[in-house]
Coordinates of C-alpha atoms and ligand atoms in Angstrom, one line a residue:
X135 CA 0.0 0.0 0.0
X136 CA 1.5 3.2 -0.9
X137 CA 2.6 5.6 1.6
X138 CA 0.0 8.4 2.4
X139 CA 2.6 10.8 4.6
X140 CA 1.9 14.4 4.3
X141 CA 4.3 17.3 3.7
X142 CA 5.6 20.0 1.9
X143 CA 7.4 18.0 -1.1
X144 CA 7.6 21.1 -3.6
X145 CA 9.7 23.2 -1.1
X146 CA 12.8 21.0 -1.3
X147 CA 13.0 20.6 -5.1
X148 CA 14.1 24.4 -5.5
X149 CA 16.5 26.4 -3.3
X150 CA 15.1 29.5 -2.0
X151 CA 17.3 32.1 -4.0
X152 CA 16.4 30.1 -7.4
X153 CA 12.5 30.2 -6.3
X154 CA 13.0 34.3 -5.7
X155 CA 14.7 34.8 -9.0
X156 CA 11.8 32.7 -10.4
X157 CA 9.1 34.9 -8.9
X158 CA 10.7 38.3 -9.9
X159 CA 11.2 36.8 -13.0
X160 CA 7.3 35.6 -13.8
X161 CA 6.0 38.9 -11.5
X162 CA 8.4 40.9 -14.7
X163 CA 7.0 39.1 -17.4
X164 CA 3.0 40.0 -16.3
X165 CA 3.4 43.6 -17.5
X166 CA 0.1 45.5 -18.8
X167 CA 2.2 47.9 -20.0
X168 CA 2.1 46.2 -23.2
X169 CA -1.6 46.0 -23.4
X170 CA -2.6 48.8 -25.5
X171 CA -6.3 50.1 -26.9
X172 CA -6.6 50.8 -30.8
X173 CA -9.3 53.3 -31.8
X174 CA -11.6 50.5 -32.3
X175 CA -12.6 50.5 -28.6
X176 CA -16.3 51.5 -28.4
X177 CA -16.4 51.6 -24.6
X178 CA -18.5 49.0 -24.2
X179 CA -17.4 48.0 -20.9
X180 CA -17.2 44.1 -22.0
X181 CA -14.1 43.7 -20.9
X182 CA -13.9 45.5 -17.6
X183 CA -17.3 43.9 -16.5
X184 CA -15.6 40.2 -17.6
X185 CA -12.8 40.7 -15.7
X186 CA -12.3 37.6 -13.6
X187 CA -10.3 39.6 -10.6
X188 CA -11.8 43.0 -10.9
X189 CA -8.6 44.4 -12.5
X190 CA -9.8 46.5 -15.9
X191 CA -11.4 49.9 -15.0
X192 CA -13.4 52.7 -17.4
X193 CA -11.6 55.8 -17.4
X194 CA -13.1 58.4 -19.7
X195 CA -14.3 55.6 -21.6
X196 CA -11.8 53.5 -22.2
X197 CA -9.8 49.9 -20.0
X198 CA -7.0 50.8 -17.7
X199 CA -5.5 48.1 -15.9
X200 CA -4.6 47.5 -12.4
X201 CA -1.6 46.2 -12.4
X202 CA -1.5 44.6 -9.1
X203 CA -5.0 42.3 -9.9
X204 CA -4.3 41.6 -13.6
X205 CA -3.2 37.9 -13.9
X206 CA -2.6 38.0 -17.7
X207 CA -5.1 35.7 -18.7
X208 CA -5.7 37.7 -21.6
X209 CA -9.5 37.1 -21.8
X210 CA -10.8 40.7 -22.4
X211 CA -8.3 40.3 -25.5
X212 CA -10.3 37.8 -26.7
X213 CA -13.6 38.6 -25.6
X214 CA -13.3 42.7 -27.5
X215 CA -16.1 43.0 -29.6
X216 CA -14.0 45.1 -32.3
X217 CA -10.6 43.4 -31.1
X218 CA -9.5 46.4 -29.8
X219 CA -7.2 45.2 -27.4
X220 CA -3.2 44.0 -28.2
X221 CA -0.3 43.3 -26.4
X222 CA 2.5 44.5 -28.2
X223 CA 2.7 43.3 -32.1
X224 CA 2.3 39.8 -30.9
X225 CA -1.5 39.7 -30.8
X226 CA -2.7 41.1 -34.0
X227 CA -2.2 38.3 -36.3
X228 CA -3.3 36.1 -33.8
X229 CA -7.2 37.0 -34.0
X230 CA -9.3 36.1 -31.2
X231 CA -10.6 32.5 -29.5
X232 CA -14.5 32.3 -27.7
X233 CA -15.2 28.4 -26.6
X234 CA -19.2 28.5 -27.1
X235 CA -19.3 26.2 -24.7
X236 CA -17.9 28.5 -21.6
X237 CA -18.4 32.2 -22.4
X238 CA -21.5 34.3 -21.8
X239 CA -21.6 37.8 -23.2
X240 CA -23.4 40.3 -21.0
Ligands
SF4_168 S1 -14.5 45.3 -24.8 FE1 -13.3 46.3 -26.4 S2 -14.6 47.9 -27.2 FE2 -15.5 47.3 -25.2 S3 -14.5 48.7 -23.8 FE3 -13.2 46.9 -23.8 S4 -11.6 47.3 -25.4 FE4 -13.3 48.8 -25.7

């Protein structure tokens, strides 16, 4: 019968320093920064009121984004009406990805 002992097993894989540079290095690589708005952007709200963690806000009209509650999951890209939202160059060729079987508009 296989042994059921409990413990923190993750914690010993990694030193600490290597698991800090880790963390500044993922915390770095979550910048909104990059996120910019086009002139397609309506206003619509879509994207600030399907924000998972609360992190997009209106301001005259238009997403700003909270650095601190964003977690990158890059759904308002995909859920923007006009795909008015890009990060960087990298997203405009990409086009945009709904599952019917998950999203809601509202
Ligand atoms: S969903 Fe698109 S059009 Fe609507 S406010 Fe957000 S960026 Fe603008």
């Amino acid at each position: 019968m296989a042994s059921k002992n409990q413990g923190d097993f993750v914690k010993r894989k990694l030193p600490k320093f290597a698991c800090d540079i880790f963390r500044k290095i993922s915390k770095s690589s979550r910048k909104t920064g990059h996120l910019h708005i086009d002139e397609k952007c309506s206003g619509c709200g879509l994207c600030k009121n399907n924000c998972p963690v609360d992190a997009i806000e209106l301001q005259m009209k238009k997403p700003v984004w909270i650095k601190n509650e964003c977690v990158m999951c890059l759904r308002y890209l995909h859920l923007c009406p006009n795909f008015a939202i890009q990060y960087d160059n990298r997203t405009k060729n990409h086009g945009q990805y709904l599952n019917p079987h998950i999203y809601s508009l509202d």
